[in-house]
Coordinates of C-alpha atoms and ligand atoms in Angstrom, one line a residue:
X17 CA -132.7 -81.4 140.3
X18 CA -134.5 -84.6 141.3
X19 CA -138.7 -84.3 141.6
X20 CA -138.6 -84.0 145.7
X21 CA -142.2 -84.7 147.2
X22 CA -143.7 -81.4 148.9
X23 CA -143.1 -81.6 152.6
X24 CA -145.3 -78.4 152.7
X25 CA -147.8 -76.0 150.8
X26 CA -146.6 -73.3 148.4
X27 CA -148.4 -70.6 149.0
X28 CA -148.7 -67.6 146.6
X29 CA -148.9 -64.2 148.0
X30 CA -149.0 -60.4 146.5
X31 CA -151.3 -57.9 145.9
X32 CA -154.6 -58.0 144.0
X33 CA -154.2 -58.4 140.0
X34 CA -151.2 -60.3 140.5
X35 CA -152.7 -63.4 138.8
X36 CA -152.4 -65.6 142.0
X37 CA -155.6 -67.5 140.8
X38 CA -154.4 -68.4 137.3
X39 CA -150.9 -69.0 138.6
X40 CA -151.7 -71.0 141.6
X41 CA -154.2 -73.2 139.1
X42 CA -151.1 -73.8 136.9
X43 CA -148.6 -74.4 139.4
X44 CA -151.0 -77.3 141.1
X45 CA -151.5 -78.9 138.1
X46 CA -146.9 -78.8 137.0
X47 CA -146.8 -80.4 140.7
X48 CA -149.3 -82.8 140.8
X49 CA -150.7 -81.4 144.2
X50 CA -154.6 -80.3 144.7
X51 CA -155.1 -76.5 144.1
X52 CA -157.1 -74.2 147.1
X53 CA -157.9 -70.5 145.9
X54 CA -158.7 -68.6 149.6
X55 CA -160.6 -66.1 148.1
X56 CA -163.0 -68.9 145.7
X57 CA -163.8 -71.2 148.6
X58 CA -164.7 -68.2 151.0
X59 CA -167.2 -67.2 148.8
X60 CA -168.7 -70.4 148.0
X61 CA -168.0 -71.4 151.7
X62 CA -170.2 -68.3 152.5
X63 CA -172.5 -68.3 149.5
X64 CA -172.0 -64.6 148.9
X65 CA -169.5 -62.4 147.0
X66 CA -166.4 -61.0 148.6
X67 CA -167.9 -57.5 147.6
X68 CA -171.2 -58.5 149.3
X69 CA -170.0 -59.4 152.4
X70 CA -167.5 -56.2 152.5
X71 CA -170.9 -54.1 151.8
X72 CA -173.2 -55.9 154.4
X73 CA -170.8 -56.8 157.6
X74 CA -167.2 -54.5 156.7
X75 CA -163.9 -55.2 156.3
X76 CA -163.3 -56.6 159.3
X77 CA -165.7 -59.4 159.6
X78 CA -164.3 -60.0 156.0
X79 CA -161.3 -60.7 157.7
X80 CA -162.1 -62.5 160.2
X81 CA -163.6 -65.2 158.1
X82 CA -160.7 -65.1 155.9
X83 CA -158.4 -65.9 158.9
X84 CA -160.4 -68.7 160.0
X85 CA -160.3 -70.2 156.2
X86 CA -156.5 -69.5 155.6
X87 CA -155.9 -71.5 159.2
X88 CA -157.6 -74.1 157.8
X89 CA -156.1 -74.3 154.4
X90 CA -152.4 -74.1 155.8
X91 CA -153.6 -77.3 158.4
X92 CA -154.2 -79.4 155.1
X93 CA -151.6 -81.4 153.4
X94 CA -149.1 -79.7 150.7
X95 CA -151.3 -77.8 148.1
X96 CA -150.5 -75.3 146.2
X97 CA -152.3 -72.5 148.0
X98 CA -153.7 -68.7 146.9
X99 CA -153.9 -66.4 149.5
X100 CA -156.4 -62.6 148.9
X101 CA -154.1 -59.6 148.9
X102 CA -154.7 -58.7 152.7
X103 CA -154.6 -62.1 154.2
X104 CA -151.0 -61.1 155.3
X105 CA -152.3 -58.7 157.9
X106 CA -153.6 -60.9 160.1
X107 CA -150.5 -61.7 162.2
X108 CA -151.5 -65.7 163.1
X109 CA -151.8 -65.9 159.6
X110 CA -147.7 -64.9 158.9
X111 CA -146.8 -67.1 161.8
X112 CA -148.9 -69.9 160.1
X113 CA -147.5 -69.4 156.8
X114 CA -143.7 -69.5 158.7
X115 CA -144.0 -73.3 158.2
X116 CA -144.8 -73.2 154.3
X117 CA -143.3 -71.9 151.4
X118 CA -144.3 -68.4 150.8
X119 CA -144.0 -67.3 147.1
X120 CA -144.7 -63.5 146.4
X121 CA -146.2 -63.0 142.8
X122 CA -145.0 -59.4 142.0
X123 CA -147.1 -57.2 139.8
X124 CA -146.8 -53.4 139.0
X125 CA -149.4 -51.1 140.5
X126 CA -150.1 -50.0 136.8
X127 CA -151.0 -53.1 135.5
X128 CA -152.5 -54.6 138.7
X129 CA -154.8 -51.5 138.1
X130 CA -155.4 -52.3 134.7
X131 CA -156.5 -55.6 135.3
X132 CA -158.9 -55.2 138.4
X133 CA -160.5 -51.2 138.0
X134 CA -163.9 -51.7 137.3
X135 CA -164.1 -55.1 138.9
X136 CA -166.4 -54.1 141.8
X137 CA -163.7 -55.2 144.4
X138 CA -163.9 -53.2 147.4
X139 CA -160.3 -52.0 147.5
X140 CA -160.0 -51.3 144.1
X141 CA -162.2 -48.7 143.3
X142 CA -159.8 -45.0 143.9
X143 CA -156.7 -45.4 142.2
X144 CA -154.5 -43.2 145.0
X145 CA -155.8 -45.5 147.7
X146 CA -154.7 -48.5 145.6
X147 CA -151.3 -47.1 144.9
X148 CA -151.1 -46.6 148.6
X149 CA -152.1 -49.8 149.5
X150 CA -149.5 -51.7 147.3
X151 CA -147.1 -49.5 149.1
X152 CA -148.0 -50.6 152.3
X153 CA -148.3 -54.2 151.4
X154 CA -145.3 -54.7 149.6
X155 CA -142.7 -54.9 152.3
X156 CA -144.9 -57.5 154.1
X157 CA -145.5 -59.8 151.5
X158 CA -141.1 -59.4 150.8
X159 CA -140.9 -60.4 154.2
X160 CA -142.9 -63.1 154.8
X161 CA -141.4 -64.8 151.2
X162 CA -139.1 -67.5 150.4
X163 CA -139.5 -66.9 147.2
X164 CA -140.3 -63.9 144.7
X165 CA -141.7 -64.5 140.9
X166 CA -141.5 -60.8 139.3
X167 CA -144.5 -61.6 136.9
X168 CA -145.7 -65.0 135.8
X169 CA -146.9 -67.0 132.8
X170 CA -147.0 -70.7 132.0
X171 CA -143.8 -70.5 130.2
X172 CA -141.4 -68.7 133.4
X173 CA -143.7 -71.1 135.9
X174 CA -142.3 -74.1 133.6
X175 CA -138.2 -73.0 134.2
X176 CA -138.9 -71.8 137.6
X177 CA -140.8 -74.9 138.7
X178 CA -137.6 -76.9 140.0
X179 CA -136.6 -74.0 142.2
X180 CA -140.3 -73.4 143.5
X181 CA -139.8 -77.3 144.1
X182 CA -136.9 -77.4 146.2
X183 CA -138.7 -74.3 148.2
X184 CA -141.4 -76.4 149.3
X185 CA -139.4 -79.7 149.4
X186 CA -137.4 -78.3 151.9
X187 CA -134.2 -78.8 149.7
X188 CA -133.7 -75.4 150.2
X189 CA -135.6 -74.7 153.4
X190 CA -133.8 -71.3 155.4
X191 CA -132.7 -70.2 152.0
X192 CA -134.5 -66.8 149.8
X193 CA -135.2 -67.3 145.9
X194 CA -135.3 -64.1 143.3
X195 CA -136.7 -65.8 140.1
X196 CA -134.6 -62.7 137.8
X197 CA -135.7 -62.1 134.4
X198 CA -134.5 -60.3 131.3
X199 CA -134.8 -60.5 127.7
X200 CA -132.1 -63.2 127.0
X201 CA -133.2 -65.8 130.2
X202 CA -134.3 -66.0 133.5
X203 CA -132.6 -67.9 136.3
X204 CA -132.9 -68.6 140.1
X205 CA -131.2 -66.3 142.8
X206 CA -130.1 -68.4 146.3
X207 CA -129.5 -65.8 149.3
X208 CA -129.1 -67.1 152.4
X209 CA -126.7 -68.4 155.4
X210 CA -125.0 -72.2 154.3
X211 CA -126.0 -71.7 150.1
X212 CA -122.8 -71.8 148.9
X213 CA -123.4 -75.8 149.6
X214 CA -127.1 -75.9 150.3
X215 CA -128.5 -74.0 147.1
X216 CA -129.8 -76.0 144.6
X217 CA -127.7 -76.2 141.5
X218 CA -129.1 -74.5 138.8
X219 CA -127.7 -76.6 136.0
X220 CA -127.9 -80.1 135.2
X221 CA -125.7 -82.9 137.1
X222 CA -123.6 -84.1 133.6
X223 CA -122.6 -80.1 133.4
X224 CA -119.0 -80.1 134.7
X225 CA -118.6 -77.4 137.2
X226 CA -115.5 -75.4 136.5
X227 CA -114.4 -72.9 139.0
X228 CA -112.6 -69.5 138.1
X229 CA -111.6 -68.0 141.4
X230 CA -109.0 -65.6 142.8
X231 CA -106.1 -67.1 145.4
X232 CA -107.5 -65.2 148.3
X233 CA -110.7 -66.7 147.8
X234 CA -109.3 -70.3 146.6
X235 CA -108.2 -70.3 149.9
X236 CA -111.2 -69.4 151.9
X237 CA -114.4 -70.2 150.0
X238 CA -114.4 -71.9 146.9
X239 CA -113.5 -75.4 148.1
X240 CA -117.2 -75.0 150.4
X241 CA -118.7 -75.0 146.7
X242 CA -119.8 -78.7 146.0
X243 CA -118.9 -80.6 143.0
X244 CA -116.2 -78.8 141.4
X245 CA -114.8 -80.9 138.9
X246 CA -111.7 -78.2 138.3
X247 CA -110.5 -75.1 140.1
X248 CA -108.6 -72.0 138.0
X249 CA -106.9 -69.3 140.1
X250 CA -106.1 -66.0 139.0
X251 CA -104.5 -63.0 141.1
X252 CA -106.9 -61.3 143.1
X253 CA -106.9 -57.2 142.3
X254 CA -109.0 -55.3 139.8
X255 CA -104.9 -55.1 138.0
X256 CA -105.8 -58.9 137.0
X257 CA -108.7 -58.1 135.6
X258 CA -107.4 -57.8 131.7
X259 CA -107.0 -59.4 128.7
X260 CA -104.1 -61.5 129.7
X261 CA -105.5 -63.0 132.9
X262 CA -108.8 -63.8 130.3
X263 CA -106.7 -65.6 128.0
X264 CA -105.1 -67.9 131.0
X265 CA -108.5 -68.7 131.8
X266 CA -109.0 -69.8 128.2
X267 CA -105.9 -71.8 128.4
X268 CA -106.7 -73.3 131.7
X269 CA -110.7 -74.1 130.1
X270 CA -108.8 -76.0 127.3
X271 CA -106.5 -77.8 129.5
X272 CA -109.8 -79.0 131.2
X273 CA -111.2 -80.2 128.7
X274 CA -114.4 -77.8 129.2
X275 CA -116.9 -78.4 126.3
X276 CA -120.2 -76.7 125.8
X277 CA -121.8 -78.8 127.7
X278 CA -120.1 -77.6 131.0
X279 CA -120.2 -74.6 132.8
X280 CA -117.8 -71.8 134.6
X281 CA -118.6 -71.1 138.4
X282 CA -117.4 -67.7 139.1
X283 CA -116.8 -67.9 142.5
X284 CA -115.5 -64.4 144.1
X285 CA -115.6 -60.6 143.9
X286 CA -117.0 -58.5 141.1
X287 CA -113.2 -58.9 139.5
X288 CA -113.8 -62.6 138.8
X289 CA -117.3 -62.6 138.5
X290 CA -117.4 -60.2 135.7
X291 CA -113.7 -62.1 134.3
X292 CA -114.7 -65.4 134.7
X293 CA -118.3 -64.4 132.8
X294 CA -116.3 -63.0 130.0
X295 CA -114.1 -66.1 129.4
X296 CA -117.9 -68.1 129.9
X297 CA -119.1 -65.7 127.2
X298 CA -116.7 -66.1 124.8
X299 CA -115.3 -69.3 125.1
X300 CA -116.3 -72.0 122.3
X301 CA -118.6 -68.8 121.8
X302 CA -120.3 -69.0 125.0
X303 CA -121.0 -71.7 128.0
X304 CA -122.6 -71.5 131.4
X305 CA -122.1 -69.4 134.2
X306 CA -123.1 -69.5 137.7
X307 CA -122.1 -66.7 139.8
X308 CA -120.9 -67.3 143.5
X309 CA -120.3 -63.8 144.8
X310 CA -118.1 -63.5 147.9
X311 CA -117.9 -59.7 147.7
X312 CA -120.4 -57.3 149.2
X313 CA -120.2 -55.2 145.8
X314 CA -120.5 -58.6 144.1
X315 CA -123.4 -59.5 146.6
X316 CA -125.5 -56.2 146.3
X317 CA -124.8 -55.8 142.3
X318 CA -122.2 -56.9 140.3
X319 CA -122.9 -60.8 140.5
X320 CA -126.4 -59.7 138.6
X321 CA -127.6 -58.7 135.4
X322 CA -124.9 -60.3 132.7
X323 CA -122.2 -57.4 132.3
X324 CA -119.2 -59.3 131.9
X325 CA -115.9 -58.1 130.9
X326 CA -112.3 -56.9 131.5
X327 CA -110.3 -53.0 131.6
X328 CA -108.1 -51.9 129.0
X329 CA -105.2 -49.5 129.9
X330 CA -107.5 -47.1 128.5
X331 CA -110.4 -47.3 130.3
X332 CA -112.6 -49.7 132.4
X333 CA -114.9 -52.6 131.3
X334 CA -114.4 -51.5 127.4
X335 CA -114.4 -55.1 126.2
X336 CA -117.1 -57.2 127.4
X337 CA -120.4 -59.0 126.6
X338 CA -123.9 -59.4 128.0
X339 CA -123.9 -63.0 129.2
X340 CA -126.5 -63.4 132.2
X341 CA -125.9 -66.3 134.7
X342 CA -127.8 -69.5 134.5
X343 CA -128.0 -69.3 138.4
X344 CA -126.3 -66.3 141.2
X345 CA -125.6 -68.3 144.9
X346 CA -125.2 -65.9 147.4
X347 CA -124.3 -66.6 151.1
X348 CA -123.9 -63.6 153.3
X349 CA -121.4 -66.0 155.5
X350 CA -119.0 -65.7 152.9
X351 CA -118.4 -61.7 154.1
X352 CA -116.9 -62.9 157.4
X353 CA -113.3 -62.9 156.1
X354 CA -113.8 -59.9 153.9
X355 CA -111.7 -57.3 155.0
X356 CA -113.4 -53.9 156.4
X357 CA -111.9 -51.6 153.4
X358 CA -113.5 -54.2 150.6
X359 CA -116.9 -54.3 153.3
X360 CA -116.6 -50.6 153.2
X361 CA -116.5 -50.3 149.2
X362 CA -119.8 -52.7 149.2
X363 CA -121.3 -50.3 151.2
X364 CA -120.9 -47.5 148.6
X365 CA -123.4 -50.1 146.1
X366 CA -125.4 -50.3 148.8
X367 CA -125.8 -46.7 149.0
X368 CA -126.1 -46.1 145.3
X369 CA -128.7 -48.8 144.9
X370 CA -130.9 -47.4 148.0
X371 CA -130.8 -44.2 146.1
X372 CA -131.9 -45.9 143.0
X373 CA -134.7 -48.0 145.1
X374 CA -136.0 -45.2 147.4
X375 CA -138.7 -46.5 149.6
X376 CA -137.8 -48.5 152.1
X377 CA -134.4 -49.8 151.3
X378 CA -133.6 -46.0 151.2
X379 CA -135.8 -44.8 154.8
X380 CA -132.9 -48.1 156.3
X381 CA -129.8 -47.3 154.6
X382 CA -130.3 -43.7 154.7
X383 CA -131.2 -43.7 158.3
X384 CA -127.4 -45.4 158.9
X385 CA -128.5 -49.0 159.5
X386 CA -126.1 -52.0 159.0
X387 CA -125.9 -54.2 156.0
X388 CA -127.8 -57.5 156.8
X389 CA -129.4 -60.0 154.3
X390 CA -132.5 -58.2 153.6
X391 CA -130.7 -55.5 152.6
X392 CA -128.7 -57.6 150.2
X393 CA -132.0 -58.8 149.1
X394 CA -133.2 -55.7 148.4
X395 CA -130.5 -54.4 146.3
X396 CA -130.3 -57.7 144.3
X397 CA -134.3 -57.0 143.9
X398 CA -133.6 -53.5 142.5
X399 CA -130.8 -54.2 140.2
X400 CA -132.9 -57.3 138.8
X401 CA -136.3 -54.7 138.3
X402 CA -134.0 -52.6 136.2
X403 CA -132.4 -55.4 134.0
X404 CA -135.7 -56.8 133.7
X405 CA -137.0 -54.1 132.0
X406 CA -133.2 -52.8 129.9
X407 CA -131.1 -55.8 129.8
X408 CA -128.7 -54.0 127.4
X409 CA -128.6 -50.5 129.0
X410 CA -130.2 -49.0 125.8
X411 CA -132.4 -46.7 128.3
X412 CA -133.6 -47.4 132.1
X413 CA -130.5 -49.7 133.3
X414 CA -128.1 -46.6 132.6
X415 CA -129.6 -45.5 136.2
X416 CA -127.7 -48.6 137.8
X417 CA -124.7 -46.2 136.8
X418 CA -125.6 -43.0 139.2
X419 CA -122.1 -41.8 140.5
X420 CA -120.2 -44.3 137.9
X421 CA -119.3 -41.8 134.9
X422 CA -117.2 -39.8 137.5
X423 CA -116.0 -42.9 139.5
X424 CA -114.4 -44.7 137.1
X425 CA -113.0 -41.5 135.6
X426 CA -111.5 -41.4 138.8
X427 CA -110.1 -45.0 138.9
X428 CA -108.8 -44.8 135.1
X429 CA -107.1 -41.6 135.8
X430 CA -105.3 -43.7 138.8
X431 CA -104.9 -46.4 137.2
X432 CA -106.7 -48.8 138.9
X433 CA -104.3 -48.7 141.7
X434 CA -105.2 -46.4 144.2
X435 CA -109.0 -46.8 144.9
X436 CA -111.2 -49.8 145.3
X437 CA -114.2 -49.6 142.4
X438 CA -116.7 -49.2 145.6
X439 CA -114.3 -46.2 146.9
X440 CA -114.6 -44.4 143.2
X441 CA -118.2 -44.7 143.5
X442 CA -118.7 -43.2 146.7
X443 CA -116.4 -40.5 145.4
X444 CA -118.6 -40.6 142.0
X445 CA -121.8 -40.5 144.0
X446 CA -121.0 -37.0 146.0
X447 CA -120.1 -35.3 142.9
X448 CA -123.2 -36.4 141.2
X449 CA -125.3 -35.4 144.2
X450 CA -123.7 -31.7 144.0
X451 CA -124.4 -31.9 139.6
X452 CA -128.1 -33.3 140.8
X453 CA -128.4 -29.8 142.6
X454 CA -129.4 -32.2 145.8
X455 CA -126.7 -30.6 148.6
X456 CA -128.5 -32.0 151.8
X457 CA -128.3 -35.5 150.5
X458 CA -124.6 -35.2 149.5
X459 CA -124.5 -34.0 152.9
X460 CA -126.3 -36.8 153.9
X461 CA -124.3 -39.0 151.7
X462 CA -121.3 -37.8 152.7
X463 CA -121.8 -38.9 156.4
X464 CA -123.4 -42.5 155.4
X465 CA -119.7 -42.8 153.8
X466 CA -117.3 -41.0 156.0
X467 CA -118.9 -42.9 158.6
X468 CA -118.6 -46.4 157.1
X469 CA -114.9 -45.4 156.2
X470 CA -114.6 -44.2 153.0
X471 CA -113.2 -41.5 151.4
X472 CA -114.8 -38.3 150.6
X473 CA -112.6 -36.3 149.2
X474 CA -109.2 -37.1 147.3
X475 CA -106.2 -35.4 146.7
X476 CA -103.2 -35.7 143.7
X477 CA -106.0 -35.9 141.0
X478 CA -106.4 -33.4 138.3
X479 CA -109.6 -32.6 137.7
X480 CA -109.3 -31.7 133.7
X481 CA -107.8 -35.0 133.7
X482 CA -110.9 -36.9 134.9
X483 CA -113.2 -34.5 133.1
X484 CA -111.1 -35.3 130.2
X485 CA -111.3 -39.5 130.8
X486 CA -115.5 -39.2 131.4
X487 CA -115.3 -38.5 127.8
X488 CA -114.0 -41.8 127.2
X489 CA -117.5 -43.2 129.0
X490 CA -119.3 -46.3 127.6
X491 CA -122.5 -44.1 127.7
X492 CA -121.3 -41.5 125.5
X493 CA -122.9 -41.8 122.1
X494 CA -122.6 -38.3 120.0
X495 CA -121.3 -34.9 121.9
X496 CA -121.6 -34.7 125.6
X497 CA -121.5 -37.8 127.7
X498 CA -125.0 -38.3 129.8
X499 CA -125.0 -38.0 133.1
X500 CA -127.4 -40.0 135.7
X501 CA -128.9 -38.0 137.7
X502 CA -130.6 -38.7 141.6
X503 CA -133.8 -35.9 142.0
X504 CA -134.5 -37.7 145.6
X505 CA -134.1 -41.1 146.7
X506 CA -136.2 -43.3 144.4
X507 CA -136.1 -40.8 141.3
X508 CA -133.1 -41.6 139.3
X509 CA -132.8 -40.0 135.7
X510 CA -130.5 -41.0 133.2
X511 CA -129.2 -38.9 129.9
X512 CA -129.0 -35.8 131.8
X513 CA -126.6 -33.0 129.9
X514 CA -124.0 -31.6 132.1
X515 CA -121.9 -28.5 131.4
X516 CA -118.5 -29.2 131.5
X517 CA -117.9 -26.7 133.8
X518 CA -120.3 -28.0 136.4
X519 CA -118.4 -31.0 136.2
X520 CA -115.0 -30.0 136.6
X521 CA -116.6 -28.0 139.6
X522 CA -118.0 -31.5 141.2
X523 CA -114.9 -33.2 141.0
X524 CA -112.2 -30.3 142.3
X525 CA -114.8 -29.9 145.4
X526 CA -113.7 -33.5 145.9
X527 CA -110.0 -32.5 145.8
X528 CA -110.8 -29.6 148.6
Ligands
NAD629 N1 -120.8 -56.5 136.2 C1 -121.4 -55.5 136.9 O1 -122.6 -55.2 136.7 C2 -120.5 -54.8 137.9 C3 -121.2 -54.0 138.8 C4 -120.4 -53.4 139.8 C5 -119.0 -53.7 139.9 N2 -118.4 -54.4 138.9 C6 -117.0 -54.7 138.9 O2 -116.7 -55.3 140.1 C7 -115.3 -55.1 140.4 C8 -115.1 -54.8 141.9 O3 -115.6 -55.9 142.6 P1 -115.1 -56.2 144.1 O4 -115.2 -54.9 144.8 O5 -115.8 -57.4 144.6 O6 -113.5 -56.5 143.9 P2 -112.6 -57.8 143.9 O7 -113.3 -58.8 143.1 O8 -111.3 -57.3 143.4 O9 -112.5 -58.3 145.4 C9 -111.9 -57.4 146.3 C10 -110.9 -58.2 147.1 O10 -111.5 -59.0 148.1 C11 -111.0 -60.4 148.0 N3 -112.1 -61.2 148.4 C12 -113.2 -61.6 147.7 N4 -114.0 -62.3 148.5 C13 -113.5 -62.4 149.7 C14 -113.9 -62.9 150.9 N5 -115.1 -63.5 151.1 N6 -113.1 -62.9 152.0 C15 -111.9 -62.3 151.9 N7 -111.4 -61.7 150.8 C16 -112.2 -61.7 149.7 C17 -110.5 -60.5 146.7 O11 -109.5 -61.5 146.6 C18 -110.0 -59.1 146.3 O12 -108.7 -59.0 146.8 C19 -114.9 -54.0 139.5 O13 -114.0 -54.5 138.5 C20 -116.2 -53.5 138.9 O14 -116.0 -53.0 137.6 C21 -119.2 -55.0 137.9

């Protein structure tokens, strides 16, 4: 990516303890551009401490003067600029900021605590109110961002810096960036209408871009991708998604001529995204992918997180590798042509995710509203906090499989044929609701998926046989296999012990 000039401020957001001093300072000085820290030049503007001016004239005349300050500050030439945590309720404020670029600094209430209890700061002094007040602030500071850092230090700033660029360069003005982390790298996330051409590319110019794509989507999407330098099809259909159809793709790579230095664009459903990162992973032992999801299950969750792979006859995804993207492009426009059933099976991510999220992703989907961006956003969000923290399932990530043990029982023992994956989850996500002990939100459940379409019971399945092919599970270490369980939206367990006869009585209730 070329160095663009800023056309407009970056401006950090988030809640206190986030570190938007520090990071702002840093940020300035990567992007040559003066530094403004709101909450510094009030005080020395007004020759008092924040905590002073709280005790003698209240929050609100705090406010006020912070309003009149932030105004100013936006009204300046690009900066990098640091707003206090509660500049964002003042509403000309957000409609200020509407002409910047707005990057949220995320921090965890924990160690936002940790870092500013004892401070003196006003807001900061009982920990309930303070978890409460993160709450509240949280979904205003996603709205108002372009772009969201998870954490920061001089190191992530450094890799992120080109993306942040292109925020406030305009390059990528309209569009939304996740900056997703996890143990083995971090790379940028483009949502947004027109990214499939407008996002900026996350690798190098020299990297040849190689396109694995299925023929329904050759067809409709992938030529919109700039720059490909090669295009290989395979059939579309989780059937394709084996062995044999990997080792065309290898064939294909070294008819191309694909060396190290150049990269695979996956540029479909889940089936190619998680086929085409396989053949990345493992060919010449592993080059580039970027992940172009065209897929609502690809959108909300597959295109994230580095699970790459292919089925054997057997069972589903049993050879595979980690092997996170160097960059995900999503563009809702792309779901225009999907067909309702594959819309329908997204929709059964969508559910499980808002489950594993809770809050407010959870109070929208579970209340029946339709799938927009921010609720694509959302779900990317909460599949990229879990891989953050378990990028190799050893513990929290096994969550991002509530209703999977059962689903893709359920798809094995039909051979891949009869559902979609999204279908088998929906399926997988009842019976695990009724193992959870949680009957009003199956009921709930049930409704969200009947009424999107999907089915809710199935019949011609035997149940011992599916009991008998969860035992073939990824998950299962020694003995029983460990089920994830969902307590209430938002409190997701994993390695729960199911009795075999509970299960067997979750999945014939879904042959009733
Ligand atoms: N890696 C992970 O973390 C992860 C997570 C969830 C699911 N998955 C995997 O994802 C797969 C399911 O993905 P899927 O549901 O996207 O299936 P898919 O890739 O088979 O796509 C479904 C169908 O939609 C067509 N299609 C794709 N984009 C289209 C578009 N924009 N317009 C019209 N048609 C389009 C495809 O050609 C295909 O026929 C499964 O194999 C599952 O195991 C992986």
């Amino acid at each position: 990516m070329d160095a663009a000039p800023l056309t407009r401020s970056l401006v950090l957001v988030g809640f206190m303890g986030a570190g938007k001093t520090s990071a702002a300072r840093e940020l300035a000085t990567l992007l040559g551009v003066p530094c403004h820290d709101a909450d510094e030049l009030l005080e020395a503007e007004l020759g008092l401490a924040i905590e002073a001016l709280f005790a003698r004239d209240g929050e609100a005349a705090f406010r006020e003067r912070e309003e009149e300050l932030v105004l100013r500050l936006l009204a300046q030439p690009p900066a990098v600029v640091a707003l206090g945590g509660g500049a964002l309720g003042s509403a000309r404020v957000r409609e200020a900021l509407r002409a910047h670029a707005v990057v949220l600094l995320e921090v965890e209430p924990e160690i936002a605590w940790s870092r500013v209890a004892g401070s003196g700061r006003p807001l900061a002094r009982d920990r309930a109110r303070f978890d409460a007040l993160h709450a509240e602030r949280l979904p205003v500071y996603r709205e108002a961002a372009d772009g969201t850092l998870p954490r920061w230090d001089r190191n992530l700033l450094r890799r992120a810096l080109p993306s942040l660029r292109a925020l406030a360069s305009g390059e990528a003005h309209g569009l939304r960036l996740l900056w997703a982390t996890s143990a083995s790298r971090d790379y940028p996330v483009w949502v947004g209408e027109g990214a499939l051409h407008r996002a900026p590319w996350p690798l190098a110019v020299e990297s040849r871009r190689l396109a694995v794509t299925d023929e329904t989507v050759a067809g409709l999407h992938a030529g919109r991708v700039p720059g490909l330098a090669g295009m290989i099809e395979i059939p579309p259909g989780e059937r394709h998604k084996t062995l044999a159809t990997a080792e065309r793709v290898w064939h294909a790579l070294v008819r191309q001529g694909a060396s190290r230095a150049d990269h695979v664009v996956a540029i479909g459903g889940g089936v190619v995204g998680d086929l085409a990162g396989f053949c990345a992973a493992t060919y010449q032992r592993g080059i580039a992918v970027v992940q172009v999801p065209t897929t609502l299950v690809a959108q909300v969750d597959s295109a994230y997180g580095g699970k790459t792979g292919v089925d054997l006859p057997e069972a589903k995804n049993y050879v595979g590798a980690y092997h996170q993207p160097a960059g995900v492009i999503v563009d809702p426009t792309t779901l225009e042509t999907l067909p309702a059933p594959e819309l329908a099976a997204g929709y059964a991510e969508v559910v499980k995710t808002a489950l594993i999220a809770g809050g407010p992703l959870w109070s929208r989907i579970g209340a029946g509203e339709p799938v927009d961006q921010r609720a694509i956003l959302d779900c990317a969000r909460t599949k990229l906090a879990v891989v953050a923290a378990d990028e190799r399932d050893d513990g929290l990530r096994q969550v991002l499989n509530l209703g999977h043990t059962i689903g893709h029982a359920i798809e094995t023992v039909t051979g891949y044929a009869r559902l979609r994956h999204g279908e088998a989850v929906g399926l997988g996500l009842l019976a695990t609701l009724r193992l959870s002990g949680r009957d009003d939100l199956r009921e709930q459940v049930r409704d969200l998926l009947a009424r999107a379409g999907l089915p809710v019971s199935i019949d011609g399945i035997e149940p011992a046989a599916v009991l008998e092919a969860t035992r073939r599970d990824k998950k299962r270490t020694l003995g029983d296999v460990p089920f994830v369980l969902c307590q209430a939206p938002g409190d997701v367990r994993h390695g729960a012990r199911v009795g075999d006869e509970d299960v067997l009585a979750a999945i014939s209730e879904l042959t009733a």
